[in-house]
XYZ file of N, CA and C in Angstrom:
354
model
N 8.232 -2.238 22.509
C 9.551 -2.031 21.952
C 9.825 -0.538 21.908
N 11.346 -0.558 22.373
C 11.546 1.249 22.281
C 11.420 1.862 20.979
N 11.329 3.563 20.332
C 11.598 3.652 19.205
C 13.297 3.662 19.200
N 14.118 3.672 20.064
C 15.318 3.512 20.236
C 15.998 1.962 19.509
N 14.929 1.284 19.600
C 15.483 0.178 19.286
C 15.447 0.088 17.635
N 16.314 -0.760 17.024
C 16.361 -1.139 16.014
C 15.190 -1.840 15.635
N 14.374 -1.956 14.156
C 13.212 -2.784 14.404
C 14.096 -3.079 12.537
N 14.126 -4.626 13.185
C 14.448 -5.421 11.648
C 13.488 -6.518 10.984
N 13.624 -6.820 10.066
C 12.422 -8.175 9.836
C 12.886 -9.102 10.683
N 14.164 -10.001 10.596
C 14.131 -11.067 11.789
C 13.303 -10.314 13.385
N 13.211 -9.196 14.094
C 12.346 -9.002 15.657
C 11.266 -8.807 15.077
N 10.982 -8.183 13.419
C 9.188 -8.423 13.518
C 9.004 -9.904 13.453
N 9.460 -10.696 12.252
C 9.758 -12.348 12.450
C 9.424 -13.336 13.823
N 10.342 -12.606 14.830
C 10.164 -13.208 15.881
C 8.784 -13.031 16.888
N 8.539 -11.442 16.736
C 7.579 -11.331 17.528
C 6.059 -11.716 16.775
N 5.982 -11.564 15.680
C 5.023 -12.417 14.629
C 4.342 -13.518 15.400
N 6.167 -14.531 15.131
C 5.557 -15.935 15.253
C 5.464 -16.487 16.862
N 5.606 -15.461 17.502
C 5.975 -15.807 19.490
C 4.012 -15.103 20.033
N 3.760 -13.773 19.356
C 2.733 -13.269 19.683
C 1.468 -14.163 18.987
N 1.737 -14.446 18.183
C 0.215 -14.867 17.380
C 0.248 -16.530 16.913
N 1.610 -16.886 17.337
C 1.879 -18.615 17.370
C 1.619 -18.858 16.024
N 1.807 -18.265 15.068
C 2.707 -18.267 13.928
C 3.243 -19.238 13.282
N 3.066 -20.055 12.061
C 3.389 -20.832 11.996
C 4.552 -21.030 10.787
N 4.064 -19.890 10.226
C 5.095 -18.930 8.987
C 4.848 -17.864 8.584
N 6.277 -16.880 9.188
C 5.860 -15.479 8.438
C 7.316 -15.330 7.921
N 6.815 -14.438 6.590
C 7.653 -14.232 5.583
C 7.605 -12.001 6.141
N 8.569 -11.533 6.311
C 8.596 -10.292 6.814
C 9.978 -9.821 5.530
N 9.504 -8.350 4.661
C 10.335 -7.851 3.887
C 10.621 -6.456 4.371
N 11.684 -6.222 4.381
C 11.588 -4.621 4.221
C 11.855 -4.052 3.007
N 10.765 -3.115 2.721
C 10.656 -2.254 1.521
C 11.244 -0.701 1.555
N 12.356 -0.597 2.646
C 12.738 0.934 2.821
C 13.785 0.604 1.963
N 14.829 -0.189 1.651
C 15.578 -0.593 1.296
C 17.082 -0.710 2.447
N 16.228 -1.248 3.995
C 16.994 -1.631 4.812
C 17.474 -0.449 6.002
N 16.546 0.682 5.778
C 16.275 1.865 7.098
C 15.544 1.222 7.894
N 14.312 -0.090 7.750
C 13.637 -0.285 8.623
C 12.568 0.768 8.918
N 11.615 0.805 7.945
C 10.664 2.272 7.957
C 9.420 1.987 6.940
N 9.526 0.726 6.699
C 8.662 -0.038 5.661
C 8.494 -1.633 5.528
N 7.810 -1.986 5.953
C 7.750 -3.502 5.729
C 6.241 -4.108 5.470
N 6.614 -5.717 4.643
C 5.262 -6.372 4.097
C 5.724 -7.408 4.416
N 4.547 -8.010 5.043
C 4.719 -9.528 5.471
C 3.766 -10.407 4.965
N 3.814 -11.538 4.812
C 3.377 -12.797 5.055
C 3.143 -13.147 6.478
N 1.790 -13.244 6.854
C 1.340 -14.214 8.312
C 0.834 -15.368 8.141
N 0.936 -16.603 8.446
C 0.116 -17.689 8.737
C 0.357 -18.199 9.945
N -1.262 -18.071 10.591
C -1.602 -18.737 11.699
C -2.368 -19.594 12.321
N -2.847 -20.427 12.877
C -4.119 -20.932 13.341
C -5.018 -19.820 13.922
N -4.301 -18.889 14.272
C -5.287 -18.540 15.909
C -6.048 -17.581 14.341
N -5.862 -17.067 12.816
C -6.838 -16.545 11.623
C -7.997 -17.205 11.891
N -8.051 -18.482 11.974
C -9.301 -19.574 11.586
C -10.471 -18.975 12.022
N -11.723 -18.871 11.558
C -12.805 -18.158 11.255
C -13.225 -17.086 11.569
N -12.026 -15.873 11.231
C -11.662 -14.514 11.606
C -12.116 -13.709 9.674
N -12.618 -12.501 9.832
C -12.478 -12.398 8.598
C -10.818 -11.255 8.507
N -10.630 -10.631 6.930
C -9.911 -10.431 6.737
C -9.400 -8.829 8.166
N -10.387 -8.066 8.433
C -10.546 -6.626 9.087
C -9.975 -7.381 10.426
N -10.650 -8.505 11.140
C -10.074 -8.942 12.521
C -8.935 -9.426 12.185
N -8.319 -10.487 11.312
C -7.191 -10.448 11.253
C -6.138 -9.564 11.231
N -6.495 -8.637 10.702
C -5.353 -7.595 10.496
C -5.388 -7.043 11.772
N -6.439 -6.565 12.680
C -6.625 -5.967 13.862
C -5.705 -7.103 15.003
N -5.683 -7.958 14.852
C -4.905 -8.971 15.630
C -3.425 -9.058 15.500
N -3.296 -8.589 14.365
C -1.589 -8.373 14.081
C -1.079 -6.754 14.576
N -1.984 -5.880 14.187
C -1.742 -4.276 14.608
C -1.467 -4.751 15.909
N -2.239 -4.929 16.977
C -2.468 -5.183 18.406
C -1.300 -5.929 18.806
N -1.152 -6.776 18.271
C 0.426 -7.750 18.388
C 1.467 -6.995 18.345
N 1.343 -5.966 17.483
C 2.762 -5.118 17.045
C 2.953 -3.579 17.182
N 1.427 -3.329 17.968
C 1.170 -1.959 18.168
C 3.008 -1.326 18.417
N 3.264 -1.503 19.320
C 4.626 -0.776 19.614
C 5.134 -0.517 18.135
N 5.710 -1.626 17.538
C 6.305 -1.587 16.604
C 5.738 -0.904 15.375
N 4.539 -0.884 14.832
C 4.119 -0.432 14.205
C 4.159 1.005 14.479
N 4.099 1.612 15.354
C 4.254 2.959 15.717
C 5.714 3.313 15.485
N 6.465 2.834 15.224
C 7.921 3.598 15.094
C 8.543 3.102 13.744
N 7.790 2.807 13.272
C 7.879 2.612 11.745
C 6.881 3.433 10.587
N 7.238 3.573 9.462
C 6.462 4.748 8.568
C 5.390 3.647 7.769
N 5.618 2.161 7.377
C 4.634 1.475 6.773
C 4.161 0.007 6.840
N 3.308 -0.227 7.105
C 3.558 -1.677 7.196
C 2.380 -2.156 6.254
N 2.270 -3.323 6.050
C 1.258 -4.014 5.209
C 1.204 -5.452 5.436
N 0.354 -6.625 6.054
C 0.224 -7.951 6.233
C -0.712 -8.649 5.765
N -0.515 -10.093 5.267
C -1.533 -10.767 4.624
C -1.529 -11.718 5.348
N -2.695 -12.406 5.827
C -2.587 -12.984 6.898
C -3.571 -14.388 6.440
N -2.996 -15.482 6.771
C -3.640 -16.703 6.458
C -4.110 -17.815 7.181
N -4.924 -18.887 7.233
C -4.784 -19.382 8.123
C -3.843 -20.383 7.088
N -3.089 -21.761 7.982
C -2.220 -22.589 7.456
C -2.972 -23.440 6.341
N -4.358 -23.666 6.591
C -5.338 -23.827 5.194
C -5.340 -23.366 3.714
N -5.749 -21.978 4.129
C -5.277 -20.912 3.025
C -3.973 -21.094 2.283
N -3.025 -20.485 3.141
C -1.505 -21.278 3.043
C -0.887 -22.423 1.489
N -1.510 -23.412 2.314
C -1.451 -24.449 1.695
C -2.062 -24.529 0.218
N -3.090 -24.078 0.360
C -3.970 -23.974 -1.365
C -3.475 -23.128 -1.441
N -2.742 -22.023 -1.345
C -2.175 -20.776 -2.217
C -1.217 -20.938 -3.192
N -0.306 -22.095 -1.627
C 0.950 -22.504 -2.516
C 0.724 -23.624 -3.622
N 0.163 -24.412 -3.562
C -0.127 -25.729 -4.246
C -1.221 -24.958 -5.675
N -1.856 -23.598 -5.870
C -2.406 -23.174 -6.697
C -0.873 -22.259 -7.662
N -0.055 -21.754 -6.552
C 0.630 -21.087 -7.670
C 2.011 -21.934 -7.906
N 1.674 -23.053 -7.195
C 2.741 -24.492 -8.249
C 2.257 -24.922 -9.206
N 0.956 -25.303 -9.100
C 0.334 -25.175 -10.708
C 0.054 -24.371 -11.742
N -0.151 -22.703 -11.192
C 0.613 -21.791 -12.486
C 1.700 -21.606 -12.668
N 2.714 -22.121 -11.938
C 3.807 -21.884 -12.583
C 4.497 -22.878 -13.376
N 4.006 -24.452 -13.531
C 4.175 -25.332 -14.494
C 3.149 -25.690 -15.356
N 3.903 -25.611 -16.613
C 2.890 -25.972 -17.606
C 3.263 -27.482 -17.908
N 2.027 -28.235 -18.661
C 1.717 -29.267 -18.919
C 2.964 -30.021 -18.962
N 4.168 -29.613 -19.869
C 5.684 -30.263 -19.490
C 6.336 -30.154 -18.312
N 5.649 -29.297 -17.373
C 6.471 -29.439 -16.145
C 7.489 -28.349 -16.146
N 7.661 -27.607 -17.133
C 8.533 -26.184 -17.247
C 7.941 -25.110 -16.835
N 8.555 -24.378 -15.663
C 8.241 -23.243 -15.579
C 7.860 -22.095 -16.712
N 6.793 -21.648 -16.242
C 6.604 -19.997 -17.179
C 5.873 -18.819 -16.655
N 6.010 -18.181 -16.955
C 5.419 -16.752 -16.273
C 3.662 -16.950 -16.642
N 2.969 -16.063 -15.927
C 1.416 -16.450 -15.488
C 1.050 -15.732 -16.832
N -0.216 -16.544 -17.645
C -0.364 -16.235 -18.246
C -1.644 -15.591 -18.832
N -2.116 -15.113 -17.710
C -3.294 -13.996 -17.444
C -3.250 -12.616 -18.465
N -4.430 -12.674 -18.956
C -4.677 -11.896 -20.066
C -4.989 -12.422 -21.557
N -4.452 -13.666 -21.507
C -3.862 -14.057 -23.094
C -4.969 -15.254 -23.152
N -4.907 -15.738 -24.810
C -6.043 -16.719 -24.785
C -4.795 -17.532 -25.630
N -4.413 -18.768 -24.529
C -3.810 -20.231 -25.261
C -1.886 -19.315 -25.331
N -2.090 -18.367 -24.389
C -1.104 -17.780 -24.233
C -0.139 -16.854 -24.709
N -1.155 -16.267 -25.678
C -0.933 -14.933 -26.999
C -1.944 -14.082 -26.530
N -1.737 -12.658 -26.994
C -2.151 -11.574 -26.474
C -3.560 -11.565 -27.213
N -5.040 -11.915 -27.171
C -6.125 -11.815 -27.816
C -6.193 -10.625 -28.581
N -6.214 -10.784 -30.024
C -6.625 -9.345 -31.007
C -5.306 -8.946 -32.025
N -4.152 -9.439 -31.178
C -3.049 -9.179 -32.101
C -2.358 -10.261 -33.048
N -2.202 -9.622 -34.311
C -1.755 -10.746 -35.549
C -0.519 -10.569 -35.415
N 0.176 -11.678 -34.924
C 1.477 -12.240 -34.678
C 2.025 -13.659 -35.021
């Protein structure tokens, strides 16, 4: 890709899921829309018994061009396994026993701040 060219999340999006057969990527930009910063979400098959250093080396390589005419990038890369228990783990922190959403409640014991009389 030229540095001439525009680089948006939908062409990283595309080239994501066309280069590495992709099965969902979530691509943000964090410049606030200069296109000079972005974090993605990868899930793929072709991760499967890759550790985290080759994965990432498989996405650089995929996007070398692009990555070069941009100031940041950052990817988390999954296989559709992973994926799946990630999401299905943070559907269960985010409902409690009634089924109502609530914010994660890490830190706290029974969901109060341990030590403070309140």
């Amino acid at each position: 890709m030229a540095e001439s060219t525009s680089i948006t999340e939908e062409s990283l999006k595309t080239a994501l899921t066309e280069r590495l057969k992709a099965i969902h990527v979530e691509v943000t930009d964090m410049s606030g829309g200069c296109g000079q910063s972005f974090t993605s979400l990868i899930v793929s098959p072709a991760f499967a018994g890759q550790n985290s250093l080759k994965r990432h080396r498989a996405v650089n390589a995929a996007l070398r061009d692009e990555i070069a005419a941009i100031h940041a990038w950052s990817a988390k890369c999954q296989t559709p396994e992973e994926w799946e228990k990630a999401r299905a783990e943070a559907q269960t922190q985010a409902t409690s026993t009634e089924g109502e959403p609530h914010p994660p409640l890490d830190g706290t014991v029974g969901g109060k701040v341990d030590g403070v009389n309140a």
